[in-house]
Coordinates of N, CA and C in Angstrom, one line a residue:
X164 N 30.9 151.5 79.5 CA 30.1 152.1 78.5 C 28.9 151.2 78.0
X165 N 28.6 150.0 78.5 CA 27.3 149.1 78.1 C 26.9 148.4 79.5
X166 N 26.0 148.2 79.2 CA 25.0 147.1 80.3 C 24.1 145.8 79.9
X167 N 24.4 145.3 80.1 CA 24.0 143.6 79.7 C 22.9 143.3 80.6
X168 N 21.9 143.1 80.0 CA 20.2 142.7 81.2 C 19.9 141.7 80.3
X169 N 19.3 140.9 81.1 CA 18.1 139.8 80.3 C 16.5 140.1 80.3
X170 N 15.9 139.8 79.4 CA 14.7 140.4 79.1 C 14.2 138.9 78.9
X171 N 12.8 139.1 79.4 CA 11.9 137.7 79.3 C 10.2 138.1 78.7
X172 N 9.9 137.4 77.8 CA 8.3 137.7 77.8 C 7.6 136.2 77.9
X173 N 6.2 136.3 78.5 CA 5.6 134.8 78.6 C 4.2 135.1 77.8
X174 N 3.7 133.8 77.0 CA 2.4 133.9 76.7 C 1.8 132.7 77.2
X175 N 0.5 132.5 77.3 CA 0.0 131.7 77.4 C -1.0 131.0 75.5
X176 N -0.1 129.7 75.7 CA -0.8 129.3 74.2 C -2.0 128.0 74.6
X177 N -2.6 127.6 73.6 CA -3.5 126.3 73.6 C -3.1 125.5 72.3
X178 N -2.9 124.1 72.5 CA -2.7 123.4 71.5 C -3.8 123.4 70.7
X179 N -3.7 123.3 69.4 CA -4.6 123.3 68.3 C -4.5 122.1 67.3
X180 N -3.6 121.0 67.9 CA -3.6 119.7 67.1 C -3.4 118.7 68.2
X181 N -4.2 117.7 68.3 CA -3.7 116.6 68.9 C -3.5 115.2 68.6
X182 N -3.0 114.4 69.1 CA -2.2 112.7 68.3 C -2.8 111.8 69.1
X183 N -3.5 111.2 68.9 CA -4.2 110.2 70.0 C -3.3 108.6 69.6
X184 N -3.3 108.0 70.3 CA -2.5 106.3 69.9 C -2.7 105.1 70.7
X185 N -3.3 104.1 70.0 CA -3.7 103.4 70.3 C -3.3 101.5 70.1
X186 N -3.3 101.0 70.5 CA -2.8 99.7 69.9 C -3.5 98.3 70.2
X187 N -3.7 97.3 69.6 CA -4.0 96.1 69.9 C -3.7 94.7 69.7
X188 N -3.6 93.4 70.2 CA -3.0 92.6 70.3 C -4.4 91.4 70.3
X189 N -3.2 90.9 69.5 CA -3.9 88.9 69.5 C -3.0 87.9 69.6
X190 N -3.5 87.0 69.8 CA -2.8 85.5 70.1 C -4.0 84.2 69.1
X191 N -3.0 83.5 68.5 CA -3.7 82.2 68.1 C -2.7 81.3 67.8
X192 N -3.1 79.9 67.7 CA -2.2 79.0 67.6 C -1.3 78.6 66.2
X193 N -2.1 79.4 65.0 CA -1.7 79.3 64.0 C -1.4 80.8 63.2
X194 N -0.7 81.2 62.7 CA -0.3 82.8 61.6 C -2.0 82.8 61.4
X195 N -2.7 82.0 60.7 CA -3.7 82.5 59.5 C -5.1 82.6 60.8
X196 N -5.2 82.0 61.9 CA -6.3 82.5 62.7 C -5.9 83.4 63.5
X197 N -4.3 84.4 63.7 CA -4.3 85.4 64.2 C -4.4 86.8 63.5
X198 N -4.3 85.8 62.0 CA -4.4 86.9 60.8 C -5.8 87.4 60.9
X199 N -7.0 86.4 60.8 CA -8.1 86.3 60.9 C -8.7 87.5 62.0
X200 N -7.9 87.2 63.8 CA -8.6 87.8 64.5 C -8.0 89.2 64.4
X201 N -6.8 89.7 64.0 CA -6.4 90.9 63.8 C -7.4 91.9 62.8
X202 N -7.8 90.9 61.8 CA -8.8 91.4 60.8 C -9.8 92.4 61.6
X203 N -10.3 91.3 62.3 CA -11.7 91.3 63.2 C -11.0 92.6 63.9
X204 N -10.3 92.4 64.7 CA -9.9 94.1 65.8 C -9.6 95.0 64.9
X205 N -9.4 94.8 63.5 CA -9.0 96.1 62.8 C -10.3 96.6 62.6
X206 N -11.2 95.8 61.9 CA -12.4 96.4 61.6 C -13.7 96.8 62.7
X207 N -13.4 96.2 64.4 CA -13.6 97.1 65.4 C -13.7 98.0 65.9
X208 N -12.4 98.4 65.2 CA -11.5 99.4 66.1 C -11.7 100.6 64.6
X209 N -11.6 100.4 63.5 CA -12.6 100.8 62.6 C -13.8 102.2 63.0
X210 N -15.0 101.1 63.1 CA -15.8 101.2 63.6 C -16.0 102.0 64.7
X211 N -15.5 102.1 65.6 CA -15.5 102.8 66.8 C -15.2 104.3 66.8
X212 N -13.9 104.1 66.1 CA -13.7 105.7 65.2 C -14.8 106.7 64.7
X213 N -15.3 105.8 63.7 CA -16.5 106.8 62.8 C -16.8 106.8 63.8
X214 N -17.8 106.1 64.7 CA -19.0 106.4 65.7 C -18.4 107.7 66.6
X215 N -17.3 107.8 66.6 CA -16.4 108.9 67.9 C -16.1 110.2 67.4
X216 N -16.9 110.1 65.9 CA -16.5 111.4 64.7 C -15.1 111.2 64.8
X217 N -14.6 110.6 64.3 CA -12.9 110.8 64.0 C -13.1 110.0 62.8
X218 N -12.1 111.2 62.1 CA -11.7 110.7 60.7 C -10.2 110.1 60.1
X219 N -9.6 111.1 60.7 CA -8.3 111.4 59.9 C -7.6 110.3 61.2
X220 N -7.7 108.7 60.6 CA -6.6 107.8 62.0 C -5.8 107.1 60.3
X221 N -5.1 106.7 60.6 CA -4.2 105.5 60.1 C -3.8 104.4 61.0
X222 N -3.9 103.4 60.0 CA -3.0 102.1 61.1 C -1.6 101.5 60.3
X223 N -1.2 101.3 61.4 CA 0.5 101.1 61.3 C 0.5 99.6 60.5
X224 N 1.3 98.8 59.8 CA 1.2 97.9 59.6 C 1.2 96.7 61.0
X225 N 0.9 95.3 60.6 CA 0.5 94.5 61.2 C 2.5 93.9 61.7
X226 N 2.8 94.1 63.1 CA 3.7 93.2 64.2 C 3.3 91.7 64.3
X227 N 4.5 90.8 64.0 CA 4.2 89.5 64.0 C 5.2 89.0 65.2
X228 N 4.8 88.3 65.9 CA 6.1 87.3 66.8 C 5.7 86.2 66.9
X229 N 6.6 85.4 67.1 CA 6.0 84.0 67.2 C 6.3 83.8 68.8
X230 N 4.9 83.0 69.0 CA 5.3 82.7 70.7 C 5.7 81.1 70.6
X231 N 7.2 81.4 71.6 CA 8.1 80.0 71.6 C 7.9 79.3 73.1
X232 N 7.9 78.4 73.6 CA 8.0 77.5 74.8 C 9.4 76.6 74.7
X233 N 9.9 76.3 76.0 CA 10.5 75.5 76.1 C 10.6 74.2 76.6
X234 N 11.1 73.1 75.6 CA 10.0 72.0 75.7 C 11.6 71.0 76.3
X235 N 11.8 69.8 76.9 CA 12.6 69.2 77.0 C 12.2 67.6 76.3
X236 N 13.2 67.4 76.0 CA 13.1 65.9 75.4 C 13.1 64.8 76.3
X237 N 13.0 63.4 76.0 CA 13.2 62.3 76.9 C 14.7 62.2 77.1
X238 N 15.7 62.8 75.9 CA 17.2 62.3 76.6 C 17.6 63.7 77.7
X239 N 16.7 64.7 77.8 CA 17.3 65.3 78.8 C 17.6 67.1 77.6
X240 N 17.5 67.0 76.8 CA 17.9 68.2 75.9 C 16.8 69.2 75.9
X241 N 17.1 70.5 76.1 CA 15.8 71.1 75.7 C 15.8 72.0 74.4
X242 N 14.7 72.6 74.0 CA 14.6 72.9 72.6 C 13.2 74.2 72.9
X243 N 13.5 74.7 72.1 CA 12.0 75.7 71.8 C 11.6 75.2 70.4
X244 N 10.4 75.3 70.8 CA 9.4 75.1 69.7 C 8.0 76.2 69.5
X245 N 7.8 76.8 68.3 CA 6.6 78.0 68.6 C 5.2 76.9 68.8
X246 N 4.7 77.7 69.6 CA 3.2 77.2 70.1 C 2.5 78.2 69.9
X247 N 2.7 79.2 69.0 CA 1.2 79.8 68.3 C 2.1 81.2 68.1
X248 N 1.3 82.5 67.5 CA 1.9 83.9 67.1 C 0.6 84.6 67.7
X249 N 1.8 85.7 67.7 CA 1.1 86.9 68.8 C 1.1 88.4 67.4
X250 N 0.2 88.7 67.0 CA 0.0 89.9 66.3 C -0.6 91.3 66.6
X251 N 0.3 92.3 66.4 CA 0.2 93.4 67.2 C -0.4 94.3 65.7
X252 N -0.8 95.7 66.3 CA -0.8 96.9 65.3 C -1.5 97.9 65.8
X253 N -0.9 99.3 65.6 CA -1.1 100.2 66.6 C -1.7 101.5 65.4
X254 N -2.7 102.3 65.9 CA -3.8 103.3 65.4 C -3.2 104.4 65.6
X255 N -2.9 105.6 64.9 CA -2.9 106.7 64.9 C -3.7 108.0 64.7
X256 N -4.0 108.3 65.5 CA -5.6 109.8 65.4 C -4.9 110.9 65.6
X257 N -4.8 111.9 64.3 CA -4.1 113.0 64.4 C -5.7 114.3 63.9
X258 N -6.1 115.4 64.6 CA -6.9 116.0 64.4 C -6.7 117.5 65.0
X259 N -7.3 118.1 64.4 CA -7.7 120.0 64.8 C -8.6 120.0 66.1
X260 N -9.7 119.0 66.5 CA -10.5 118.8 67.3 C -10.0 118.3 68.4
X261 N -9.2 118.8 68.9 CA -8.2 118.9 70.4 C -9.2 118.2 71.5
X262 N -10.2 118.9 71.6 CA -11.3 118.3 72.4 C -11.6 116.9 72.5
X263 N -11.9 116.9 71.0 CA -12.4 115.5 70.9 C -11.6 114.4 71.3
X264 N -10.6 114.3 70.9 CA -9.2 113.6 71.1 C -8.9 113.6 72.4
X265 N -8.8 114.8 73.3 CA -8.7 114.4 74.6 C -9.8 113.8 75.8
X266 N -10.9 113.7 75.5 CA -12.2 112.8 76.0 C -12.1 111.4 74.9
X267 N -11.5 110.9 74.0 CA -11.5 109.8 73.8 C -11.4 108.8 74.7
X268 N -12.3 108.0 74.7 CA -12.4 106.6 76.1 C -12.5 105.6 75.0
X269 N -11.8 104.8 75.3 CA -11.7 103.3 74.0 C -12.1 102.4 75.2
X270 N -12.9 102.8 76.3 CA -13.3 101.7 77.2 C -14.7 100.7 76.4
X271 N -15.5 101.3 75.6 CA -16.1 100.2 74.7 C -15.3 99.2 73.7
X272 N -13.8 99.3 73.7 CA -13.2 98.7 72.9 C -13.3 97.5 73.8
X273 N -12.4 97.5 75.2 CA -12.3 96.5 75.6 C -13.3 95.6 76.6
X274 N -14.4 96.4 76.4 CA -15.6 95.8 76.4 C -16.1 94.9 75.7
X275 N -15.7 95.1 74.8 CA -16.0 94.2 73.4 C -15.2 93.1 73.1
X276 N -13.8 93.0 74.4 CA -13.2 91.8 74.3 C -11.8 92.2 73.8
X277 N -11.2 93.2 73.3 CA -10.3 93.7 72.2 C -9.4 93.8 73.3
X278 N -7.9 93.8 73.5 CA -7.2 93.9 74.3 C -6.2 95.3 73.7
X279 N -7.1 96.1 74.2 CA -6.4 97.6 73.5 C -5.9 98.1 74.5
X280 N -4.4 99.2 74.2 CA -4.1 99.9 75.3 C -4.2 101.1 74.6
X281 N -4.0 102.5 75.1 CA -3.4 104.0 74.9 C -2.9 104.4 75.2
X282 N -1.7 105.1 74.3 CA -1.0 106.0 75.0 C -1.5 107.5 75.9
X283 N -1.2 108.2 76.2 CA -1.8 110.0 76.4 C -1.5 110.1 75.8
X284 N -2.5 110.8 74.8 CA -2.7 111.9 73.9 C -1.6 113.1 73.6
X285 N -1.0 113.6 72.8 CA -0.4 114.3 72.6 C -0.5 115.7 72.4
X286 N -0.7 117.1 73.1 CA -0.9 118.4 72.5 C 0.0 119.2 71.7
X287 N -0.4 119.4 70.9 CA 1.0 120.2 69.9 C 0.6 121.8 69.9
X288 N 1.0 123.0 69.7 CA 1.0 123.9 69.5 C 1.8 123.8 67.9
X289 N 0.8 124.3 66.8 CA 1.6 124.4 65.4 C 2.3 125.9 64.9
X290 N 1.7 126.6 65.5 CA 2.2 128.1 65.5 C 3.3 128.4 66.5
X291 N 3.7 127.4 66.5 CA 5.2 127.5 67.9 C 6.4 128.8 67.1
X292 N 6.4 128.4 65.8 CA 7.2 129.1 65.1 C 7.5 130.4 64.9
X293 N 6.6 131.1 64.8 CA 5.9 132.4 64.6 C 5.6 132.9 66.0
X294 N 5.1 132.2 66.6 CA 5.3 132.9 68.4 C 6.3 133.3 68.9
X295 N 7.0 132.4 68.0 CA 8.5 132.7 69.1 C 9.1 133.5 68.5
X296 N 9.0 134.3 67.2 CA 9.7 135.2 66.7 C 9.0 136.7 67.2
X297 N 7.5 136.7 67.6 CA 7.1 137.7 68.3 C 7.3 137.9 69.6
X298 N 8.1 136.4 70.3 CA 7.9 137.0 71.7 C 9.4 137.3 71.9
X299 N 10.2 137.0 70.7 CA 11.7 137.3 70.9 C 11.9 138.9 70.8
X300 N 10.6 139.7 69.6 CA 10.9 140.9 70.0 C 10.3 141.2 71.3
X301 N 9.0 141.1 71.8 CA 9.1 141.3 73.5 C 10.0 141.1 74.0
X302 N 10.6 139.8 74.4 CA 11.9 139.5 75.3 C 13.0 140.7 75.1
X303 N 13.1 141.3 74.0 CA 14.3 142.5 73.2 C 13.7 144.3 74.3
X304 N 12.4 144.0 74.1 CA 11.6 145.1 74.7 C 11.6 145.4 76.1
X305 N 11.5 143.9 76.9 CA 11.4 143.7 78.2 C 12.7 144.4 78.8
X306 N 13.7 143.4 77.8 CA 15.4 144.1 78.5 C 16.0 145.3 78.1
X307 N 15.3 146.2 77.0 CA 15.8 147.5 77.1 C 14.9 148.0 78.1
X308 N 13.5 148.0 78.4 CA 13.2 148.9 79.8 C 13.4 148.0 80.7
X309 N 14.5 146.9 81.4 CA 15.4 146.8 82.7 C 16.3 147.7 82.4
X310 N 16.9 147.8 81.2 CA 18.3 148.6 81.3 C 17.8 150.0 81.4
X311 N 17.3 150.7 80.8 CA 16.5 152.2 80.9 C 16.2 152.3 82.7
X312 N 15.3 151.3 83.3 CA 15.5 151.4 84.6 C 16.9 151.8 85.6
X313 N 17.6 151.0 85.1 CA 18.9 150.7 85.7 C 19.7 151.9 85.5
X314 N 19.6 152.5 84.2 CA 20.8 152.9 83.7 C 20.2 154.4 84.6
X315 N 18.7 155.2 84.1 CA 18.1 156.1 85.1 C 18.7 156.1 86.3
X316 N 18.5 155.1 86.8 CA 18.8 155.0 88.6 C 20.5 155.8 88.2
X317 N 21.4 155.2 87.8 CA 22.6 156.0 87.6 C 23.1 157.0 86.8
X318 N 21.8 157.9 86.2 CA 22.3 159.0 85.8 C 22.9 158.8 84.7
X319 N 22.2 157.8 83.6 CA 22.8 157.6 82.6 C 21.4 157.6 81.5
X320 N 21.4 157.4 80.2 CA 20.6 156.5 79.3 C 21.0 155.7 78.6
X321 N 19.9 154.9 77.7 CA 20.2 154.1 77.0 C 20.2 154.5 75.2
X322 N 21.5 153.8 74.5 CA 22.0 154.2 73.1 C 20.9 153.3 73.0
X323 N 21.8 153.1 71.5 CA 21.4 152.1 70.6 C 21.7 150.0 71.3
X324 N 20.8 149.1 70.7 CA 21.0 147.6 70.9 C 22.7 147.6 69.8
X325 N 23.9 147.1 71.4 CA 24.9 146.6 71.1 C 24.8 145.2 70.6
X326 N 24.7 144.4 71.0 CA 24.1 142.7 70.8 C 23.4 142.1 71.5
X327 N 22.9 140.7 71.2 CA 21.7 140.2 71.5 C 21.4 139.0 71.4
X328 N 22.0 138.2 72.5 CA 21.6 136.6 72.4 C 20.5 135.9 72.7
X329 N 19.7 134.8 71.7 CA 18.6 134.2 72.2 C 19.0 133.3 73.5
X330 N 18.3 133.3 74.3 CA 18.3 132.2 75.0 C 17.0 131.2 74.7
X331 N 17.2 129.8 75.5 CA 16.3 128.7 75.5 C 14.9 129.0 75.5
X332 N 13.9 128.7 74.7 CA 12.4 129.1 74.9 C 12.0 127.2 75.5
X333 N 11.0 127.8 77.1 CA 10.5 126.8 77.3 C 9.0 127.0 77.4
X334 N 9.0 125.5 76.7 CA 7.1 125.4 76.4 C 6.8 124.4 77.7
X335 N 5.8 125.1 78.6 CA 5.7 124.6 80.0 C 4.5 123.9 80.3
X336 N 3.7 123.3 81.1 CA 2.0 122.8 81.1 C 1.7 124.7 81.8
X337 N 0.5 124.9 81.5 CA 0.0 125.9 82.0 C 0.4 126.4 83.6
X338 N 0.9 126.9 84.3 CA 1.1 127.4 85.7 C 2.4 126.5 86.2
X339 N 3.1 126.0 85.7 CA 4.2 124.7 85.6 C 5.7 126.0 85.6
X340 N 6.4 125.4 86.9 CA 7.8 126.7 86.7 C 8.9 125.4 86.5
X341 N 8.5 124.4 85.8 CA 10.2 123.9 85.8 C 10.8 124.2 84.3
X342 N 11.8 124.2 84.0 CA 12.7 124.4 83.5 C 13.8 123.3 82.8
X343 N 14.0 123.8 81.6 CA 15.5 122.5 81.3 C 16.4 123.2 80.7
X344 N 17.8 122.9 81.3 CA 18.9 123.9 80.3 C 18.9 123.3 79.1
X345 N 18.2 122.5 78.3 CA 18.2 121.9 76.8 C 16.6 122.6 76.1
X346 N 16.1 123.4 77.2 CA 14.3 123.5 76.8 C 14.0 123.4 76.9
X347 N 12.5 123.0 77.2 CA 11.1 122.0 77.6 C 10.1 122.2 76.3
X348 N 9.9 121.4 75.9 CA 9.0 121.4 74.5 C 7.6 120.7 75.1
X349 N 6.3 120.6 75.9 CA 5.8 119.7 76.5 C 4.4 119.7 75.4
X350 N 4.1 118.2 76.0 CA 3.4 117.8 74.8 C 1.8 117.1 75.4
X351 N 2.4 116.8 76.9 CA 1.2 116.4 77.6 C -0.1 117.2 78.0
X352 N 0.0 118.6 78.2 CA -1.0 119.8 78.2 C -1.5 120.1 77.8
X353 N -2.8 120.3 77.1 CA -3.5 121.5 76.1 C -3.5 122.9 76.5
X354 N -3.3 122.9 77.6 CA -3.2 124.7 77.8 C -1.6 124.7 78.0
X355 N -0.6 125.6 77.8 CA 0.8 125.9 77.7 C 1.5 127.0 78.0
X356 N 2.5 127.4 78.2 CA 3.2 128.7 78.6 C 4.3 129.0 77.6
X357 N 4.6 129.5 76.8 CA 5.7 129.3 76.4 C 6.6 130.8 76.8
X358 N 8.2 130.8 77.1 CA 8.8 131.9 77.6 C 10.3 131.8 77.2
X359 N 10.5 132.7 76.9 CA 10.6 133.6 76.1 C 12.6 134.6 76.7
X360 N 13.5 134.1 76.6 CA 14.2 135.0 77.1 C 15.7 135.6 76.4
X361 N 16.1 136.9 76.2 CA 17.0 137.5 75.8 C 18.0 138.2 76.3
X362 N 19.3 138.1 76.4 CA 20.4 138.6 77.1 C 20.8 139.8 75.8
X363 N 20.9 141.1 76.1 CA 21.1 142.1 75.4 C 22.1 143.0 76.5
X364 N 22.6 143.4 75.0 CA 23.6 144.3 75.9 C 23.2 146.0 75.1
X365 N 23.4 146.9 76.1 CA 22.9 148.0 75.3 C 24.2 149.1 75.3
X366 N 24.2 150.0 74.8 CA 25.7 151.3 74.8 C 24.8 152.4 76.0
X367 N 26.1 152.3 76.3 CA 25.4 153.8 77.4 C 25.4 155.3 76.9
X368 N 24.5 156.5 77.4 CA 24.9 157.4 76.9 C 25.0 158.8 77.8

């Protein structure tokens, strides 16, 4: 007296926020001249920003280590002793200007001597939420016309929705078929798929 079909809907989304990340490093023989040159890269790296129209960055607080060597004595013992500190601190650029953030080149940074790395950029989709509540009713839509198909072919129709399980929504890079039984949330893309699937069972009539 029921028939259980899965129903799928796919959209294609574009991210509309992206996270850019950046970081940089010094060395000096003393805390207070790596304090000095971190200054200097902060207010580089500053700079570089406004000129790139980016506003909205923060920086993380300042990473300290000390760099140790190992030194041996005349009776044969060895020991570490620090021989200078290594100071780190990494940039954060979160913006609506998706564009802009993904042509970011910090290659004038280390032109300038700055020992910067980057991460990739991040694409977010912020309306993930609300998508997926409209493509859940598609996915509901999809699987009552398999079952209408099916049930037709045998001389039957379809009642009323008996129940209705979500399954996993995966967010994919654009034209991308892999899959995870936990999800795929991807973050590397600005263009996206997200899909969409529901296991329904319907009453026969």
């Amino acid at each position: 007296q029921f028939i259980t079909v899965k129903g799928s809907a796919r959209k294609n989304i574009e991210s509309d926020l992206a996270v850019w990340r950046g970081s940089f490093v010094v060395e000096a023989e003393t805390l207070l001249d790596a304090q000095h040159k971190i200054q200097s890269n902060h207010a580089v790296v500053e700079k570089f920003l406004g000129a790139a129209g980016v506003t909205n960055f923060s920086f993380a607080p300042i990473n300290i280590e000390e760099v140790r060597a190992v030194q041996k004595s005349t009776d044969g013992w060895s020991q570490q002793r620090t021989t200078g500190f290594r100071l780190s601190q990494m940039v954060r650029v979160e913006s609506t200007d998706v564009a802009r953030l993904e042509h970011l080149d910090s290659t004038p940074l280390v032109e300038q001597g700055l020992l910067f790395t980057t991460e990739p950029p991040q694409f977010i989709y912020t309306s993930v939420g609300e998508t997926k509540i409209e493509m859940l009713a598609e996915a509901t839509k999809n699987a009552r016309a398999r079952a209408e198909q099916i049930a037709s072919n045998g001389g039957s129709g379809i009642a009323q929705l008996h129940d209705a399980d979500m399954g996993i929504f995966q967010i994919t890079p654009l034209h991308s078929n892999d899959t995870s039984g936990e999800g795929m949330n991807d973050t590397t893309s600005r263009q996206k798929t997200i899909t969409a699937v529901v296991t329904a069972t319907f009453r026969l009539k």
